CSV table of C-alpha atoms and ligand atoms in Angstrom, one decimal:
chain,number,residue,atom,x,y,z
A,1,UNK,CA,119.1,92.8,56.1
A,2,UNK,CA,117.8,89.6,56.4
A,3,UNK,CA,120.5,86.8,55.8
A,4,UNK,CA,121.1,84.0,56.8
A,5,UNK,CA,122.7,83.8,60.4
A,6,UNK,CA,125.7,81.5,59.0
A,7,UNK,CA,125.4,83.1,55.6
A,8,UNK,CA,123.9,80.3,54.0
A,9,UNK,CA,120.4,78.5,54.6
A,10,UNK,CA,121.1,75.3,56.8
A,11,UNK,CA,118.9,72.2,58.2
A,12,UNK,CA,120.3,71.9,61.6
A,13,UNK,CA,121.2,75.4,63.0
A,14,UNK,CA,122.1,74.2,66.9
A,15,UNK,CA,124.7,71.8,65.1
A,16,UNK,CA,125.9,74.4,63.1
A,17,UNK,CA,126.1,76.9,66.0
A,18,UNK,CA,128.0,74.2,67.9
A,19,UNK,CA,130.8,74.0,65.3
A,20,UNK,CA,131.3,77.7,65.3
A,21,UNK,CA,131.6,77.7,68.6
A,22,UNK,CA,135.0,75.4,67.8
A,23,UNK,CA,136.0,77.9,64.5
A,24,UNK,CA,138.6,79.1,66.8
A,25,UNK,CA,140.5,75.5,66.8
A,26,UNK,CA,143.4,74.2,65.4
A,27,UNK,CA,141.1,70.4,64.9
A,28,UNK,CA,138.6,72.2,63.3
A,29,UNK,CA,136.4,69.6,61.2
A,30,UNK,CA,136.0,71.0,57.4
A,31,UNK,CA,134.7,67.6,56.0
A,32,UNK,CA,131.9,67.8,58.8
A,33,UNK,CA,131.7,71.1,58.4
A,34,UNK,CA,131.1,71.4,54.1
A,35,UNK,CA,128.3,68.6,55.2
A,36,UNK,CA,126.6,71.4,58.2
A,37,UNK,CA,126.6,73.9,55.2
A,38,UNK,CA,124.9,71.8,53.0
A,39,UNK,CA,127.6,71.9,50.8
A,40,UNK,CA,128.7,76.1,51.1
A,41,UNK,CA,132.0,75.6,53.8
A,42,UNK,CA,133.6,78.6,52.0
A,43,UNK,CA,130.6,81.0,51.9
A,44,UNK,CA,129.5,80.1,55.3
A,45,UNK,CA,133.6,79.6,56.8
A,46,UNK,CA,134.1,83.6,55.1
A,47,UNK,CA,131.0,85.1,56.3
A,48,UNK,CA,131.2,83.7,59.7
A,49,UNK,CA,134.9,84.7,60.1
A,50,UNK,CA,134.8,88.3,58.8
A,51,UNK,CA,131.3,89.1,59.9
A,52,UNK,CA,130.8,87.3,62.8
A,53,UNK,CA,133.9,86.9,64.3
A,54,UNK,CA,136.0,90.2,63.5
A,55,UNK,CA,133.5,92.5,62.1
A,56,UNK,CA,136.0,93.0,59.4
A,57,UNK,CA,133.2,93.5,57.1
A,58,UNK,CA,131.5,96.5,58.3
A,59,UNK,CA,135.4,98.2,59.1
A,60,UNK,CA,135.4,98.2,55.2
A,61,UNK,CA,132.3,99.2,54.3
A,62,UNK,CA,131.4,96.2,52.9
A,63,UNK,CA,128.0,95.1,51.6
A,64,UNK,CA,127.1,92.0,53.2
A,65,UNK,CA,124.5,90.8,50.7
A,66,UNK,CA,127.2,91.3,48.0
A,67,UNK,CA,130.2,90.0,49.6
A,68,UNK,CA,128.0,86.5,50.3
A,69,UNK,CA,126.6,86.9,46.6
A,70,UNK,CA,130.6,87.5,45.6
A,71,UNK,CA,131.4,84.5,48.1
A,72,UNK,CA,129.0,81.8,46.3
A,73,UNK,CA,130.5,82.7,42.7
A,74,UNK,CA,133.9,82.3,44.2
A,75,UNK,CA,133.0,78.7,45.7
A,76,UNK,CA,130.9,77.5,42.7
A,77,UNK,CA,134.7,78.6,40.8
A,78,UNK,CA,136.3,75.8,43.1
A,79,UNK,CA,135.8,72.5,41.3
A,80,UNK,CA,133.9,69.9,43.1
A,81,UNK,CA,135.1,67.3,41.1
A,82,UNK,CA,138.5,68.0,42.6
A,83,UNK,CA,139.2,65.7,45.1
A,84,UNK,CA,141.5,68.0,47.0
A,85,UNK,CA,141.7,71.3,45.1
A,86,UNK,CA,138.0,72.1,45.9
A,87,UNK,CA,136.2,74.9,48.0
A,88,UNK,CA,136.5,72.9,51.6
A,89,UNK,CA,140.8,73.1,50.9
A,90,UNK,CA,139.9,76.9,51.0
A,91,UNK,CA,138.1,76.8,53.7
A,92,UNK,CA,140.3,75.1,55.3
A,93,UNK,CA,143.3,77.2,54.5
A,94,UNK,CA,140.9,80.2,55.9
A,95,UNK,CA,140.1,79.0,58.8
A,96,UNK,CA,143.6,77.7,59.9
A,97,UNK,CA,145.0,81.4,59.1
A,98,UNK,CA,142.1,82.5,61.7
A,99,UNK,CA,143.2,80.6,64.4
A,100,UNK,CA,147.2,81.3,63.6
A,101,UNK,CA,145.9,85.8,63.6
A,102,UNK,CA,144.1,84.7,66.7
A,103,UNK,CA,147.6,84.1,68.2
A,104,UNK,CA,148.1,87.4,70.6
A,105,UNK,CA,151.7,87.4,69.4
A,106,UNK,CA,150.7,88.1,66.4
A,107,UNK,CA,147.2,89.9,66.4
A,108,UNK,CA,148.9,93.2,67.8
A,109,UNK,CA,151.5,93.2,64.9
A,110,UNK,CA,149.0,93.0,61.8
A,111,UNK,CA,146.5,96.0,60.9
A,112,UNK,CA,142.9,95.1,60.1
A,113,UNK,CA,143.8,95.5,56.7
A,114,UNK,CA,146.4,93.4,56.6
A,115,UNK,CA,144.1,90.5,58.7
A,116,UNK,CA,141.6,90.8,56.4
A,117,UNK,CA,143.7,90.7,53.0
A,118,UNK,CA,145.6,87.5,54.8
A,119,UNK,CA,141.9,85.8,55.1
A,120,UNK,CA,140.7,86.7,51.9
A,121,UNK,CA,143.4,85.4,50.3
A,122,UNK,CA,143.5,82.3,51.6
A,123,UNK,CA,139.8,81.7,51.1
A,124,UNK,CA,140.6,82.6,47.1
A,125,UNK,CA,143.8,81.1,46.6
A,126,UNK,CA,143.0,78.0,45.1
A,127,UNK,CA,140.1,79.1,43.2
A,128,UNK,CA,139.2,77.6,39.6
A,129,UNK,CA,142.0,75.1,40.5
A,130,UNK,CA,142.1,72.4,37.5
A,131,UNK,CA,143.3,69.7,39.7
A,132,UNK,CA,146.7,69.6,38.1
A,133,UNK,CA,150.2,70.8,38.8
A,134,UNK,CA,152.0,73.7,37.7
A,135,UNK,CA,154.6,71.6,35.9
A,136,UNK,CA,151.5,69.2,34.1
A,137,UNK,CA,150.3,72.6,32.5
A,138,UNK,CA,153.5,73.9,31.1
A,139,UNK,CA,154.2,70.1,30.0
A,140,UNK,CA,151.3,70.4,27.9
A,141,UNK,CA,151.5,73.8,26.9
A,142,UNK,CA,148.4,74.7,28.5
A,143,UNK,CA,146.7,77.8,27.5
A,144,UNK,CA,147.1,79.1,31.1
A,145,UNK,CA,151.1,78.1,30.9
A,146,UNK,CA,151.5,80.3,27.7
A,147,UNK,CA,149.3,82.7,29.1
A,148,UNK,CA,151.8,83.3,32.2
A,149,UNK,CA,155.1,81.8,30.5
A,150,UNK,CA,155.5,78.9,33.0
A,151,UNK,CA,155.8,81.2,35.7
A,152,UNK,CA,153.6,80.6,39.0
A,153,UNK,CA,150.6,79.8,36.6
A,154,UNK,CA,148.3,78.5,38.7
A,155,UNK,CA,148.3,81.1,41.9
A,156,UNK,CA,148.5,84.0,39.0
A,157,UNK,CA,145.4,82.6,37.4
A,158,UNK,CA,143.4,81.9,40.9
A,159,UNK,CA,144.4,85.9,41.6
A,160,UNK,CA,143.0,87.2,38.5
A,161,UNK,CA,139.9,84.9,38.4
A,162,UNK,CA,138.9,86.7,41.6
A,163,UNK,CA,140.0,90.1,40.9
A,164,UNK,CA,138.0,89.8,37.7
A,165,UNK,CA,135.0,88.7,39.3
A,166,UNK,CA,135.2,92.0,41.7
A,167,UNK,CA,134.9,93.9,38.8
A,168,UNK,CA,131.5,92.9,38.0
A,169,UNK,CA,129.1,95.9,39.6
A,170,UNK,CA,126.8,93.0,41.5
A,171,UNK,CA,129.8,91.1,42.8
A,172,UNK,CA,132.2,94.3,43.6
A,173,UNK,CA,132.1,94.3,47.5
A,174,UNK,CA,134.9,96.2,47.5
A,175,UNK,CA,133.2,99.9,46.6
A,176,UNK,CA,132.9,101.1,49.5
A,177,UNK,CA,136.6,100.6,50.4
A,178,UNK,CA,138.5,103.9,50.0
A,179,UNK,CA,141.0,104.1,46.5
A,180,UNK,CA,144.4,104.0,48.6
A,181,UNK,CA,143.2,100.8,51.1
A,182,UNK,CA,141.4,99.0,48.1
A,183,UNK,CA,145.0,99.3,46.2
A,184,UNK,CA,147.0,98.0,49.2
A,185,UNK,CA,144.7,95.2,50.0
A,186,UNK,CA,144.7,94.3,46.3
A,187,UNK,CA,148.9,94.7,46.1
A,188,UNK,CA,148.6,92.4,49.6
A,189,UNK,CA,146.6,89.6,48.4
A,190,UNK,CA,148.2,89.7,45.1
A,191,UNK,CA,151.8,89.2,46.7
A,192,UNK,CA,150.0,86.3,49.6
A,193,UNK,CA,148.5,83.9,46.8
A,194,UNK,CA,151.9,84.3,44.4
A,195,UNK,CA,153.5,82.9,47.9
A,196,UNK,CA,151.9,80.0,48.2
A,197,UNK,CA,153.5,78.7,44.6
A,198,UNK,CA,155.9,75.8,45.7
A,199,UNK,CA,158.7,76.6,44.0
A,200,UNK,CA,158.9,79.7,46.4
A,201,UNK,CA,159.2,77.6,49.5
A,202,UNK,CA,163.1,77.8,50.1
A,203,UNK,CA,163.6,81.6,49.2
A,204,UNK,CA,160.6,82.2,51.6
A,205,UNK,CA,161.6,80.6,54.5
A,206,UNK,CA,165.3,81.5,54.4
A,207,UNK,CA,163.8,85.0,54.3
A,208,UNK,CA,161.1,84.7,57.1
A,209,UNK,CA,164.5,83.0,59.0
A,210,UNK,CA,165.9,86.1,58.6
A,211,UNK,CA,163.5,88.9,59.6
A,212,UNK,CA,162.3,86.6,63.1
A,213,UNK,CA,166.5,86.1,63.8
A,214,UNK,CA,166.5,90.0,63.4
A,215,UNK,CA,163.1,91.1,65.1
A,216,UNK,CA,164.1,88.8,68.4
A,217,UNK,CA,167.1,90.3,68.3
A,218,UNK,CA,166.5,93.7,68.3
A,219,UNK,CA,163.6,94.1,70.1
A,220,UNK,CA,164.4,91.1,73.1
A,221,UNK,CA,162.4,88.1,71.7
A,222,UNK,CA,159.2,90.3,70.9
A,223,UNK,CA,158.1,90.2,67.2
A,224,UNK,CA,158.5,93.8,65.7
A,225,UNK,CA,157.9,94.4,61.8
A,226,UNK,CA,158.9,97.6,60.9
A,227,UNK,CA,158.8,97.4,56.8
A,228,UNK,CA,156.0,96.3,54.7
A,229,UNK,CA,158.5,93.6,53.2
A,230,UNK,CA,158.6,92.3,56.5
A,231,UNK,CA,155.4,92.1,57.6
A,232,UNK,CA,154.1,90.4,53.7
A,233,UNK,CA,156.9,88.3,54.5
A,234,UNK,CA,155.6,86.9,57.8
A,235,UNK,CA,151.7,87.0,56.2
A,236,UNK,CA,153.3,85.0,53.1
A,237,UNK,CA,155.1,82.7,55.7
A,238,UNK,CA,151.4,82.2,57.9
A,239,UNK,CA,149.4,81.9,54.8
A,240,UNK,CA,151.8,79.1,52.4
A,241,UNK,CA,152.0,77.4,56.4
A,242,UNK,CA,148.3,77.0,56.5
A,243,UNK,CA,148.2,76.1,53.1
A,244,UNK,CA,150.4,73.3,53.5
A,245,UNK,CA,148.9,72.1,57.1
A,246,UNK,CA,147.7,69.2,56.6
A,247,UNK,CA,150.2,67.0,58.8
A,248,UNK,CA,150.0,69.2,61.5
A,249,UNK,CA,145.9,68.4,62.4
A,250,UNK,CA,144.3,65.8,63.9
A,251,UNK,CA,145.3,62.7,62.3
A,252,UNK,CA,141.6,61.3,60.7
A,253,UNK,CA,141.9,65.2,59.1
A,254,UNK,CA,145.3,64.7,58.1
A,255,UNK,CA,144.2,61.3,56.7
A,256,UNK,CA,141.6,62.3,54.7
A,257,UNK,CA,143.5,65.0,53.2
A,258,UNK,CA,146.2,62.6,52.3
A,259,UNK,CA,143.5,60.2,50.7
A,260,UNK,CA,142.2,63.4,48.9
A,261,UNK,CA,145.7,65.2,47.4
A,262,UNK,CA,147.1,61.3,46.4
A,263,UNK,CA,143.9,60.9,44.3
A,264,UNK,CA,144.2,64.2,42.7
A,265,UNK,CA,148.0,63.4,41.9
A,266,UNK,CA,146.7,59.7,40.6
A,267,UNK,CA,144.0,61.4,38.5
A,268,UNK,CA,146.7,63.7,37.1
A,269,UNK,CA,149.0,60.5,36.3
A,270,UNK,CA,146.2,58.4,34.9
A,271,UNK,CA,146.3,62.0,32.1
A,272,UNK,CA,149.9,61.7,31.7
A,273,UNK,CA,149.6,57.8,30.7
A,274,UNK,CA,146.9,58.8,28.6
A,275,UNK,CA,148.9,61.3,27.1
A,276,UNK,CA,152.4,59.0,26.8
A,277,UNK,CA,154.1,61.5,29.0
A,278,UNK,CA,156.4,60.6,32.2
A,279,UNK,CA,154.5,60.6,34.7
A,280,UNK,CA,155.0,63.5,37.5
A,281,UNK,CA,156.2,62.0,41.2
A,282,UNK,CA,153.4,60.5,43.4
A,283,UNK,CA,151.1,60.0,40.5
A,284,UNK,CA,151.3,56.5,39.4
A,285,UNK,CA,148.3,54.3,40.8
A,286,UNK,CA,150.6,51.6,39.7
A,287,UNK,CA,153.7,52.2,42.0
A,288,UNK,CA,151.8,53.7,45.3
A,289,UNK,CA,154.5,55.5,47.5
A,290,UNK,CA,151.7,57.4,50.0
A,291,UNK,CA,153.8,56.8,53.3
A,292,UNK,CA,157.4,57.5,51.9
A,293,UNK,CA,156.2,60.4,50.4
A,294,UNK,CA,154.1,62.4,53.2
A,295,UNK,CA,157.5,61.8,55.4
A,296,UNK,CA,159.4,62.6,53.3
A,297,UNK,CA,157.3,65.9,52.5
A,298,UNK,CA,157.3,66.3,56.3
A,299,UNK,CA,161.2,66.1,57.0
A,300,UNK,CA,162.2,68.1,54.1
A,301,UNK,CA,158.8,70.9,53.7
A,302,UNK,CA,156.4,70.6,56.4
A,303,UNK,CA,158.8,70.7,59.4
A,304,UNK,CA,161.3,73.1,58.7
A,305,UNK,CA,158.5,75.9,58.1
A,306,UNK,CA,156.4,75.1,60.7
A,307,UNK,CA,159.2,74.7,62.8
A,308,UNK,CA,159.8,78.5,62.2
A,309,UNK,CA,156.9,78.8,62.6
A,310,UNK,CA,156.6,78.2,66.0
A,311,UNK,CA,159.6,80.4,66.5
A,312,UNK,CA,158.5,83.1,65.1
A,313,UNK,CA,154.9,82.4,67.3
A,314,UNK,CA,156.5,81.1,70.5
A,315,UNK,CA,154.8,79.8,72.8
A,316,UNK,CA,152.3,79.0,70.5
A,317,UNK,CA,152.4,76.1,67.5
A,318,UNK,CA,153.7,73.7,70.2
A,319,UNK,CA,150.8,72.0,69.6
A,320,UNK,CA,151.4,71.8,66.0
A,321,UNK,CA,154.7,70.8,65.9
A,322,UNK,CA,153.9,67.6,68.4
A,323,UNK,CA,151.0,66.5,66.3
A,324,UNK,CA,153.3,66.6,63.1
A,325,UNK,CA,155.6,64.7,65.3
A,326,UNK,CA,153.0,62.0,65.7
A,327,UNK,CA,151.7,61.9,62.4
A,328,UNK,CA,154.8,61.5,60.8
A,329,UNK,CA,155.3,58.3,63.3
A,330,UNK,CA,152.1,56.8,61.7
A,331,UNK,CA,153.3,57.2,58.3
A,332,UNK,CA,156.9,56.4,58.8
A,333,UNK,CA,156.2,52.9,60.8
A,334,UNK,CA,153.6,51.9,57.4
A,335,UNK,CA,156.8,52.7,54.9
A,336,UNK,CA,156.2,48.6,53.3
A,337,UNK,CA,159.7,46.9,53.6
A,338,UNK,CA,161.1,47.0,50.0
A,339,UNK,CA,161.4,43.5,48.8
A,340,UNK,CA,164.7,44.0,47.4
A,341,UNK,CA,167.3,47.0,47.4
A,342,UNK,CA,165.6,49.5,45.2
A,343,UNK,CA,168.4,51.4,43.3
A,344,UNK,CA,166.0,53.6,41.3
B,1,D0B,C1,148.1,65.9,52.5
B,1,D0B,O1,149.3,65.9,51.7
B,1,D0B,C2,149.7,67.0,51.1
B,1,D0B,C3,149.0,68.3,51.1
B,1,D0B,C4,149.5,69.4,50.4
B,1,D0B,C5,150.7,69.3,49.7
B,1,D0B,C6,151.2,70.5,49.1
B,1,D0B,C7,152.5,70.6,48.5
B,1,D0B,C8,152.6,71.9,48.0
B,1,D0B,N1,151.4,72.5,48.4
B,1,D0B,C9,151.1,73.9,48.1
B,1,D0B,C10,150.4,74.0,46.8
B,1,D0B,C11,151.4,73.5,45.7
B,1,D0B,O2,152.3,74.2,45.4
B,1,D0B,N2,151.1,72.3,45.1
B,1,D0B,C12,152.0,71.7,44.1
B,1,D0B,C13,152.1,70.1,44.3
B,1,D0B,C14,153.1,69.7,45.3
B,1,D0B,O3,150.9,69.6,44.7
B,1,D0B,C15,150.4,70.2,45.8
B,1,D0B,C16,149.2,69.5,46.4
B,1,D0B,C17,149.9,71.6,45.4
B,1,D0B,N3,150.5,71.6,49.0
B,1,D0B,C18,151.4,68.1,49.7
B,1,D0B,C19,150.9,67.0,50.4
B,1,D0B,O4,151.5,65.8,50.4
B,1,D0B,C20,152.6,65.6,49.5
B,1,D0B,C21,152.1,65.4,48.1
B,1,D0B,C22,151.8,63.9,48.1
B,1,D0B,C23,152.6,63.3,49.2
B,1,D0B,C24,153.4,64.4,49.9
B,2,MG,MG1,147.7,76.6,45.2
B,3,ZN,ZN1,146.1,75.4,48.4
């Protein structure tokens, strides 16, 4: 067929061939990246890493035309006005979980399947995001927190605004899949996106504790999955990781994301002023706490996954774990001196 090399039409195609050549990196640039794609990083990041780069497409039987066509309803469904929750965090998360399945301790463990729901979900998993937290729609009795009874609303709504989009005839990529992989890659992505709901984050990572202690264990420190609970497991552990990556890139990336999630949180506050409600933690404009928080999202969060992380993918994520390290020196030696003991 005739599209587009990258997916999408660009301007400057040797600048855009040279940041593919660097898709494979843990430093990839998204911000520079959304710019290169004239504005389509999640089209373009999707096409190039399932067509391109593991041919996942065609393993499928998967249309091209319709999977780019499905792709550009998908992205339009992020919300640009979102200054974090918006089609380049997708991107992002997709192309982080490509360079974590690039790992060869993990690449021999995971069928194409499972690679391709892992990627696919993370390229959706934020999708139609409103820019608010779970907790700010069941405050307010949004119609999405009685739709789903307070219960992992967000990542339950991003799932079934892309399933129901696949069920439109020009948009259903997914036809030429057969009925028994179609089901398990829909049962797959369904169970990766519910991971990546916060309030899942302890149970999750005891659990993923648990199965690499085991695997190492058993089979002398290499990484064996025998049951599909364990593999989702260590796909729900890769995918919430990426999701929540931020601190471990390059720190101008790490800042910008910082800038980007503080003024989502700020815009959510500036509602719950509006709206005489407390206001959630991290979202009052009026009483900044940016460094306290990251570290502390770091030392309590951040680090103890990834640090499993880079257990589970030993000798790989060393690289991670030293630029969390650093980063969380940046933020840590800006925590402002508080005038007077705070007992708040
Ligand atoms: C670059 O900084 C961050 C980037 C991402 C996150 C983060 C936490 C959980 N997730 C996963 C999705 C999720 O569950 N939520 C619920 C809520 C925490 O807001 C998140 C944005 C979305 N993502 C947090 C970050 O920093 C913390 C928040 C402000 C200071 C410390
Ligand atoms: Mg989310
Ligand atoms: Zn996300």
């Amino acid at each position: 067929g005739n599209l587009p090399k990258f997916g999408v039409e660009v301007e400057d195609e040797d600048a855009m061939s040279l940041m593919v050549s660097q898709i494979n990196t843990w430093n990839f640039d998204l911000f520079k990246f959304a710019v290169i794609s004239k504005d389509h990083p999640l089209v373009s990041m999707a096409y190039v890493i399932l067509q391109s780069e593991r041919n996942l497409l065609r393993s499928y039987n998967v249309d091209p035309p319709t999977f780019i066509k499905y792709m550009f309803v998908i992205e339009a469904n992020y919300h640009k006005t979102n200054p974090y929750h918006n089609a380049t965090h997708g991107a992002d998360v997709m192309q982080s979980c490509h360079v974590l399945l690039g790992y060869s301790v993990v690449e021999q463990v995971f069928t194409d399947l499972e690679v391709f729901a892992a990627l696919f979900a993370s390229a959706i998993h934020d999708v139609d995001h409103p820019g608010l937290s779970n907790q700010f729609l069941s405050n307010t009795s949004n119609e999405l927190a009685i739709l789903y009874n307070d219960h992992a609303v967000l990542e339950n709504h991003h799932l079934a605004t892309a399933f129901k989009f696949l069920q439109e005839d020009e948009l259903n990529w997914a036809s030429g899949m057969d009925d028994k992989q179609r089901q398990l890659f829909r049962k797959m992505v369904i169970d990766l996106v519910l991971a990546t709901d916060m309030s899942k984050h302890l149970s999750l990572l005891a659990d993923i504790k648990t199965t690499v202690e085991s695997s190492k264990v058993a089979h002398n420190g290499k990484l064996v999955l025998e049951s599909y609970n364990e593999r989702m497991l260590v796909l729900q552990g890769i995918v919430h990781s990426c999701d929540i990556s931020s601190a471990t890139k390059a720190l101008p990336i790490y800042k910008a994301w910082t800038e980007r999630i503080i003024e989502e949180f700020y815009q959510q506050g500036d509602r719950e002023r509006d709206l005489g409600l407390n206001l959630s933690p991290m979202c009052d404009r009026q009483n900044p706490s940016i460094e306290k928080s990251q570290v502390g999202f770091i030392d309590f969060i951040v680090l103890p996954l990834w640090e499993t992380l880079g257990e589970l993918m030993f000798p790989y994520c060393q690289e991670m774990l030293s630029q969390l390290n650093e980063n969380r020196m940046y933020y840590f030696s800006r925590i402002p001196e508080s005038p007077r003991c705070s007992i708040t």
